[in-house]
Amino acid sequence: MSGADQREPAAELGLLDATMIGMGAMIGAGIFVLTGLAADIAGPAAILVFALNGVVTAFTALSYAELASAIPKSGGGYAFVREVFADLPSFVMGWMLWFAYMIAGTLYALGFAPNFIELLHVYGVVAPPGEIGAVAIPLLPFAVSPQVGLAFLAVLLLVTVNLVSTAASGSLETVFTAVKVSILVVFVGFGLVSPMFAPAAEFQPLFPAGEGPVAILPAMGLTFIAFEGYDLITTVTEEVENPRQNIPRAIFISLAVTLVVYLAVVTVAIGTLGATGLAEAGEAGIAQAATAFMPTFPVIGQGGAVIVFGAVFSTLTALNAVVIASSRVGFAMGREGQLPACVGQIHHRFGTPFFAIVASSVVMLVAVVLPTQSAGNMSSLFFLLSFVVVNGAVIKLRRERPNMNRPYEIPFYPVPPVLGILLNLSLTGVLIWYLVRTDPLALALTAGWIALGVVGYAVAGSRSEPEPTGDDAEPVAED
Amino acid sequence: MDLRAIVVGGGRVGFHVARLLDQQGHDVVVVEEDADRCDRIADSYFATVIEGNGARPDVLRQANPEQSDVLIGATGRDGVNLATCVLASRMNAEIRTVMRVSDGDAAAGYEEVVDTSFFPEGVGARAAVNAATAGDIQSIEALPGELEIAAIRVIDGSPLAGRSLADIALPRGSLVVSDADGDRIPGSDTVLEPGRTYLVAVEPEVAGEVRQLFHG
C-alpha cells in the first residue's frame, strides 16, 4: 500500500497551454492595475509606454527562447543562470527573481482589492471605493484599510490552495486566460463603437504638458512587469510537448498577442476616459473606463460589471500564477543547495513544494502594506535586473560553450542580447533615478533585500564546510 | 541531492543512460559527435547537448566537469570512454567516473583508473535469459515493460523519514512493495525508517518525484 490516497502526476502541456501560461501571467497585472498609473505619469503617451516596453522585452524573449531550447530545466531564468555563472552570481539572480515574483504577487493582490470593491459597488453592496473608511478589527490595536485587508486575504486564499493541491494545471490556466482575453475583447469592441471614444481629442497632446517625451521613461520602468510572462513559460518547460519547437513559439506568440491586446485596450481606455480620468482611477482605471461606456445588459445589469469582473478575475489568476512561479524558483534554489534544503523538498502528503510556498507567501503577506506603485516599481526593477543577467548568460554561454547544441538560435547574434542588456540597464537606471525622487522606500527595500541575501549567503557559506569554489577556481597545477 | 551528470556518447547506450538519469530528476549533459544524434536528443529534451568529441579537452570542458558529480563514458569505444574518464578526473578530482566496457573480463583492469565500469551486453544478456526462462524469478534490474522495481533507501532528513504509509501520499504510478527487511508486504501502518531500504514499484513518469521524496 502506498498510503490511502494518490495524486495525479502533472499532465503534458501543448503549444496552446504553454502560450496561455505566458499570456495568463502577463495579462492581469499590467493592463488592469498599471494602465491608470502609467497614464498618471505619461499621459496619453501611456500607449507608447506599452508599445516600447514590448519592443524592449522582445530582445530578452529571444534570449529566453535560445536558453530554454538548449537547457532542459524547469526553473526559469534562475536555472539557466545557475548553469552558466558561478555560485554567488547565480544565487543573487535566483534571489532577485524570487523576490520579483513575490512582490509581483503583492502587486496583483493590491490590484485585486480596489477592483473587488468596485465590483461590490457596481451592485450597490458597498459605497464607492474612495468612500470606505478603515475597518476596526477586534483584537487588533489598529484599524485596517479594507484594501489591505482584502489583498491579505487574497494572498492567504491562493497560498492555501497551492499548499494543499498540485492541480494548478496548464489546461486550467488556458481556460482562465481565454476568459480574460475575451473580456478584454468585449471591452475593446464596445469602447470603439461608444460615442465617448474620441481618440482625436484625447490623444492631443500626446505627452504631458511641460515634460515632453522624457515622461514615458519612468512609466516604462513601472509597467515593465506587464511583460514578464515568458519567464513563467520557462518554469514549466519539462512538461511541454515537443519543447524544442513549442517553447520558443510559445514565448513569441504570447508576447505578440499580449502586446496587441494591451495596445487595443490602452487605446480604448484613453480614447474614452481620457488620460486624466484614467489616472484618477488608479488601479481600477480600466474598470472605471468600462463602467463609463458599457451599455446595460439583462441579468448582469450595468455592462461595466463584466469588465470589473474581468479585472477581479485577472488579478486573482495572475496572483495564482506568481504564487506558483515564486515557489518554483525557491524550490529550484533549495534543490541546488542555495537555500535551506527544506525549501527544496516536496511535502510528504500534499506533494507540493510546501516550504517554498510558505517562504514565498510570507514576503507577499507582509508587503501588502506597501503602496501599489511601490510594489510595481520594485517588481519591475527586479525583473529588469534579472533580464540583464539572462541576456548576459546567452553571451557567456556562446563564448564558453560554442559546441552546445542550440535548437533555437538568436538571429543576428550578438545584436539582440547586447541591445537587451543596454535597454534593460537604461530602464533600470531611469527607474532608479525616478525612485530616488519619488519612492525612496521602494529603493531602500530593494537594496535591503539584495544585501540581506548576500549577507545570508556569506554567513551560511562560512558555517558550512568550504566547498570547491567551482569554475572560478584556477586550475590546479598538474605535476 | 540531484546529481549533475555528464554522459559522453549519445548512441544506443548513452541515450538511454541520459534519459533514465533525467527521469530520476538529475541534471544531464550529453556530449555527442554525430549531428543527427544530437538533434534526436535535443528533440527528446532531457539533456543539454554539447556537439563534439568528448575525448577532446576543449569539448569536454564545455560540459562543465568542474561542477559535475559524475561522468559516464558511454560511447562504443573503450579508448574514448577511458580517455574521457581520465580527462574528467584531471579537471575535477572529486568527480565520479563510470566507464562502459566492451569486454566484461577486462572491466577489473580498467577499474584501477575509473571508479566503476559497466558492461551493457552482459546486462542485456541477463535480461534475455530472464525472459527465456519465463519469469520464475525476475531480476529487479530488468522488468518486461516500462515498470521499474527499485530498491530505494530512505535518506535521513527525507520528507518521508519516520512516517507511516497511511501518513503519506505517493504520486499515482508508484507503490511501496516491501517493508524494511524485504520479507513482508507493507501495510498502512508500516513506518518508513530513515536509513532502511524499501522495494518500490514505479512508473517512469513519476520516478523522479518518488526519488526526491525518498532522498529529500
mmCIF file with all atom_site columns, N, CA, C and O in Angstrom, chain A residues 288-313:
data_model
loop_
_atom_site.group_PDB
_atom_site.id
_atom_site.type_symbol
_atom_site.label_atom_id
_atom_site.label_alt_id
_atom_site.label_comp_id
_atom_site.label_asym_id
_atom_site.label_entity_id
_atom_site.label_seq_id
_atom_site.pdbx_PDB_ins_code
_atom_site.Cartn_x
_atom_site.Cartn_y
_atom_site.Cartn_z
_atom_site.occupancy
_atom_site.B_iso_or_equiv
_atom_site.pdbx_formal_charge
_atom_site.auth_seq_id
_atom_site.auth_comp_id
_atom_site.auth_asym_id
_atom_site.auth_atom_id
_atom_site.pdbx_PDB_model_num
ATOM 1   N N  . GLN A 1 288 ? -13.108 51.442 -14.350 1.00 0.00 ? 288 GLN A N  1
ATOM 2   C CA . GLN A 1 288 ? -13.923 52.659 -14.342 1.00 0.00 ? 288 GLN A CA 1
ATOM 3   C C  . GLN A 1 288 ? -14.215 53.133 -15.754 1.00 0.00 ? 288 GLN A C  1
ATOM 4   O O  . GLN A 1 288 ? -15.305 53.641 -16.030 1.00 0.00 ? 288 GLN A O  1
ATOM 5   N N  . ALA A 1 289 ? -13.243 52.977 -16.649 1.00 0.00 ? 289 ALA A N  1
ATOM 6   C CA . ALA A 1 289 ? -13.489 53.334 -18.040 1.00 0.00 ? 289 ALA A CA 1
ATOM 7   C C  . ALA A 1 289 ? -14.663 52.525 -18.577 1.00 0.00 ? 289 ALA A C  1
ATOM 8   O O  . ALA A 1 289 ? -15.572 53.043 -19.233 1.00 0.00 ? 289 ALA A O  1
ATOM 9   N N  . ALA A 1 290 ? -14.668 51.235 -18.265 1.00 0.00 ? 290 ALA A N  1
ATOM 10  C CA . ALA A 1 290 ? -15.725 50.358 -18.756 1.00 0.00 ? 290 ALA A CA 1
ATOM 11  C C  . ALA A 1 290 ? -17.074 50.762 -18.181 1.00 0.00 ? 290 ALA A C  1
ATOM 12  O O  . ALA A 1 290 ? -18.078 50.822 -18.890 1.00 0.00 ? 290 ALA A O  1
ATOM 13  N N  . THR A 1 291 ? -17.094 51.056 -16.885 1.00 0.00 ? 291 THR A N  1
ATOM 14  C CA . THR A 1 291 ? -18.351 51.444 -16.262 1.00 0.00 ? 291 THR A CA 1
ATOM 15  C C  . THR A 1 291 ? -18.921 52.675 -16.947 1.00 0.00 ? 291 THR A C  1
ATOM 16  O O  . THR A 1 291 ? -20.129 52.855 -17.037 1.00 0.00 ? 291 THR A O  1
ATOM 17  N N  . ALA A 1 292 ? -18.025 53.512 -17.466 1.00 0.00 ? 292 ALA A N  1
ATOM 18  C CA . ALA A 1 292 ? -18.481 54.755 -18.081 1.00 0.00 ? 292 ALA A CA 1
ATOM 19  C C  . ALA A 1 292 ? -19.183 54.523 -19.414 1.00 0.00 ? 292 ALA A C  1
ATOM 20  O O  . ALA A 1 292 ? -20.133 55.235 -19.735 1.00 0.00 ? 292 ALA A O  1
ATOM 21  N N  . PHE A 1 293 ? -18.729 53.554 -20.229 1.00 0.00 ? 293 PHE A N  1
ATOM 22  C CA . PHE A 1 293 ? -19.323 53.472 -21.570 1.00 0.00 ? 293 PHE A CA 1
ATOM 23  C C  . PHE A 1 293 ? -20.086 52.193 -21.875 1.00 0.00 ? 293 PHE A C  1
ATOM 24  O O  . PHE A 1 293 ? -20.751 52.106 -22.903 1.00 0.00 ? 293 PHE A O  1
ATOM 25  N N  . MET A 1 294 ? -20.009 51.171 -21.035 1.00 0.00 ? 294 MET A N  1
ATOM 26  C CA . MET A 1 294 ? -20.681 49.922 -21.391 1.00 0.00 ? 294 MET A CA 1
ATOM 27  C C  . MET A 1 294 ? -22.194 50.072 -21.244 1.00 0.00 ? 294 MET A C  1
ATOM 28  O O  . MET A 1 294 ? -22.674 50.699 -20.304 1.00 0.00 ? 294 MET A O  1
ATOM 29  N N  . PRO A 1 295 ? -22.965 49.490 -22.181 1.00 0.00 ? 295 PRO A N  1
ATOM 30  C CA . PRO A 1 295 ? -24.419 49.552 -22.077 1.00 0.00 ? 295 PRO A CA 1
ATOM 31  C C  . PRO A 1 295 ? -24.932 48.624 -20.977 1.00 0.00 ? 295 PRO A C  1
ATOM 32  O O  . PRO A 1 295 ? -24.168 47.854 -20.409 1.00 0.00 ? 295 PRO A O  1
ATOM 33  N N  . THR A 1 296 ? -26.221 48.673 -20.719 1.00 0.00 ? 296 THR A N  1
ATOM 34  C CA . THR A 1 296 ? -26.817 47.807 -19.705 1.00 0.00 ? 296 THR A CA 1
ATOM 35  C C  . THR A 1 296 ? -27.292 46.504 -20.339 1.00 0.00 ? 296 THR A C  1
ATOM 36  O O  . THR A 1 296 ? -27.858 46.504 -21.423 1.00 0.00 ? 296 THR A O  1
ATOM 37  N N  . PHE A 1 297 ? -26.983 45.400 -19.696 1.00 0.00 ? 297 PHE A N  1
ATOM 38  C CA . PHE A 1 297 ? -27.401 44.086 -20.194 1.00 0.00 ? 297 PHE A CA 1
ATOM 39  C C  . PHE A 1 297 ? -28.471 43.512 -19.276 1.00 0.00 ? 297 PHE A C  1
ATOM 40  O O  . PHE A 1 297 ? -28.512 43.855 -18.099 1.00 0.00 ? 297 PHE A O  1
ATOM 41  N N  . PRO A 1 298 ? -29.309 42.595 -19.817 1.00 0.00 ? 298 PRO A N  1
ATOM 42  C CA . PRO A 1 298 ? -30.190 41.867 -18.903 1.00 0.00 ? 298 PRO A CA 1
ATOM 43  C C  . PRO A 1 298 ? -29.352 40.989 -17.974 1.00 0.00 ? 298 PRO A C  1
ATOM 44  O O  . PRO A 1 298 ? -28.241 40.618 -18.318 1.00 0.00 ? 298 PRO A O  1
ATOM 45  N N  . VAL A 1 299 ? -29.868 40.661 -16.834 1.00 0.00 ? 299 VAL A N  1
ATOM 46  C CA . VAL A 1 299 ? -29.264 39.809 -15.809 1.00 0.00 ? 299 VAL A CA 1
ATOM 47  C C  . VAL A 1 299 ? -28.047 40.450 -15.145 1.00 0.00 ? 299 VAL A C  1
ATOM 48  O O  . VAL A 1 299 ? -28.059 40.723 -13.940 1.00 0.00 ? 299 VAL A O  1
ATOM 49  N N  . ILE A 1 300 ? -26.960 40.731 -15.928 1.00 0.00 ? 300 ILE A N  1
ATOM 50  C CA . ILE A 1 300 ? -25.769 41.277 -15.274 1.00 0.00 ? 300 ILE A CA 1
ATOM 51  C C  . ILE A 1 300 ? -25.966 42.737 -14.880 1.00 0.00 ? 300 ILE A C  1
ATOM 52  O O  . ILE A 1 300 ? -25.254 43.239 -14.037 1.00 0.00 ? 300 ILE A O  1
ATOM 53  N N  . GLY A 1 301 ? -26.930 43.415 -15.548 1.00 0.00 ? 301 GLY A N  1
ATOM 54  C CA . GLY A 1 301 ? -27.137 44.812 -15.229 1.00 0.00 ? 301 GLY A CA 1
ATOM 55  C C  . GLY A 1 301 ? -26.121 45.671 -15.942 1.00 0.00 ? 301 GLY A C  1
ATOM 56  O O  . GLY A 1 301 ? -25.848 45.470 -17.118 1.00 0.00 ? 301 GLY A O  1
ATOM 57  N N  . GLN A 1 302 ? -25.537 46.615 -15.200 1.00 0.00 ? 302 GLN A N  1
ATOM 58  C CA . GLN A 1 302 ? -24.559 47.530 -15.769 1.00 0.00 ? 302 GLN A CA 1
ATOM 59  C C  . GLN A 1 302 ? -23.449 46.742 -16.487 1.00 0.00 ? 302 GLN A C  1
ATOM 60  O O  . GLN A 1 302 ? -22.788 45.894 -15.897 1.00 0.00 ? 302 GLN A O  1
ATOM 61  N N  . GLY A 1 303 ? -23.233 47.029 -17.798 1.00 0.00 ? 303 GLY A N  1
ATOM 62  C CA . GLY A 1 303 ? -22.282 46.243 -18.585 1.00 0.00 ? 303 GLY A CA 1
ATOM 63  C C  . GLY A 1 303 ? -20.854 46.361 -18.093 1.00 0.00 ? 303 GLY A C  1
ATOM 64  O O  . GLY A 1 303 ? -20.051 45.452 -18.262 1.00 0.00 ? 303 GLY A O  1
ATOM 65  N N  . GLY A 1 304 ? -20.538 47.482 -17.458 1.00 0.00 ? 304 GLY A N  1
ATOM 66  C CA . GLY A 1 304 ? -19.190 47.645 -16.930 1.00 0.00 ? 304 GLY A CA 1
ATOM 67  C C  . GLY A 1 304 ? -18.839 46.572 -15.924 1.00 0.00 ? 304 GLY A C  1
ATOM 68  O O  . GLY A 1 304 ? -17.669 46.257 -15.717 1.00 0.00 ? 304 GLY A O  1
ATOM 69  N N  . ALA A 1 305 ? -19.880 45.985 -15.324 1.00 0.00 ? 305 ALA A N  1
ATOM 70  C CA . ALA A 1 305 ? -19.628 44.938 -14.324 1.00 0.00 ? 305 ALA A CA 1
ATOM 71  C C  . ALA A 1 305 ? -18.830 43.789 -14.921 1.00 0.00 ? 305 ALA A C  1
ATOM 72  O O  . ALA A 1 305 ? -18.021 43.166 -14.233 1.00 0.00 ? 305 ALA A O  1
ATOM 73  N N  . VAL A 1 306 ? -19.048 43.520 -16.218 1.00 0.00 ? 306 VAL A N  1
ATOM 74  C CA . VAL A 1 306 ? -18.304 42.433 -16.870 1.00 0.00 ? 306 VAL A CA 1
ATOM 75  C C  . VAL A 1 306 ? -16.809 42.716 -16.808 1.00 0.00 ? 306 VAL A C  1
ATOM 76  O O  . VAL A 1 306 ? -15.992 41.851 -16.493 1.00 0.00 ? 306 VAL A O  1
ATOM 77  N N  . ILE A 1 307 ? -16.467 43.969 -17.131 1.00 0.00 ? 307 ILE A N  1
ATOM 78  C CA . ILE A 1 307 ? -15.053 44.334 -17.153 1.00 0.00 ? 307 ILE A CA 1
ATOM 79  C C  . ILE A 1 307 ? -14.482 44.351 -15.740 1.00 0.00 ? 307 ILE A C  1
ATOM 80  O O  . ILE A 1 307 ? -13.360 43.912 -15.502 1.00 0.00 ? 307 ILE A O  1
ATOM 81  N N  . VAL A 1 308 ? -15.276 44.863 -14.808 1.00 0.00 ? 308 VAL A N  1
ATOM 82  C CA . VAL A 1 308 ? -14.803 44.876 -13.427 1.00 0.00 ? 308 VAL A CA 1
ATOM 83  C C  . VAL A 1 308 ? -14.585 43.447 -12.955 1.00 0.00 ? 308 VAL A C  1
ATOM 84  O O  . VAL A 1 308 ? -13.586 43.125 -12.309 1.00 0.00 ? 308 VAL A O  1
ATOM 85  N N  . PHE A 1 309 ? -15.523 42.568 -13.335 1.00 0.00 ? 309 PHE A N  1
ATOM 86  C CA . PHE A 1 309 ? -15.328 41.160 -13.012 1.00 0.00 ? 309 PHE A CA 1
ATOM 87  C C  . PHE A 1 309 ? -14.036 40.652 -13.652 1.00 0.00 ? 309 PHE A C  1
ATOM 88  O O  . PHE A 1 309 ? -13.261 39.925 -13.031 1.00 0.00 ? 309 PHE A O  1
ATOM 89  N N  . GLY A 1 310 ? -13.801 41.067 -14.909 1.00 0.00 ? 310 GLY A N  1
ATOM 90  C CA . GLY A 1 310 ? -12.569 40.670 -15.600 1.00 0.00 ? 310 GLY A CA 1
ATOM 91  C C  . GLY A 1 310 ? -11.340 41.096 -14.817 1.00 0.00 ? 310 GLY A C  1
ATOM 92  O O  . GLY A 1 310 ? -10.373 40.348 -14.695 1.00 0.00 ? 310 GLY A O  1
ATOM 93  N N  . ALA A 1 311 ? -11.376 42.315 -14.279 1.00 0.00 ? 311 ALA A N  1
ATOM 94  C CA . ALA A 1 311 ? -10.232 42.809 -13.519 1.00 0.00 ? 311 ALA A CA 1
ATOM 95  C C  . ALA A 1 311 ? -10.030 41.988 -12.253 1.00 0.00 ? 311 ALA A C  1
ATOM 96  O O  . ALA A 1 311 ? -8.903  41.610 -11.907 1.00 0.00 ? 311 ALA A O  1
ATOM 97  N N  . VAL A 1 312 ? -11.116 41.679 -11.564 1.00 0.00 ? 312 VAL A N  1
ATOM 98  C CA . VAL A 1 312 ? -11.028 40.884 -10.338 1.00 0.00 ? 312 VAL A CA 1
ATOM 99  C C  . VAL A 1 312 ? -10.470 39.496 -10.663 1.00 0.00 ? 312 VAL A C  1
ATOM 100 O O  . VAL A 1 312 ? -9.538  39.000 -10.026 1.00 0.00 ? 312 VAL A O  1
ATOM 101 N N  . PHE A 1 313 ? -11.044 38.902 -11.715 1.00 0.00 ? 313 PHE A N  1
ATOM 102 C CA . PHE A 1 313 ? -10.649 37.554 -12.124 1.00 0.00 ? 313 PHE A CA 1
ATOM 103 C C  . PHE A 1 313 ? -9.182  37.532 -12.569 1.00 0.00 ? 313 PHE A C  1
ATOM 104 O O  . PHE A 1 313 ? -8.409  36.647 -12.197 1.00 0.00 ? 313 PHE A O  1
#
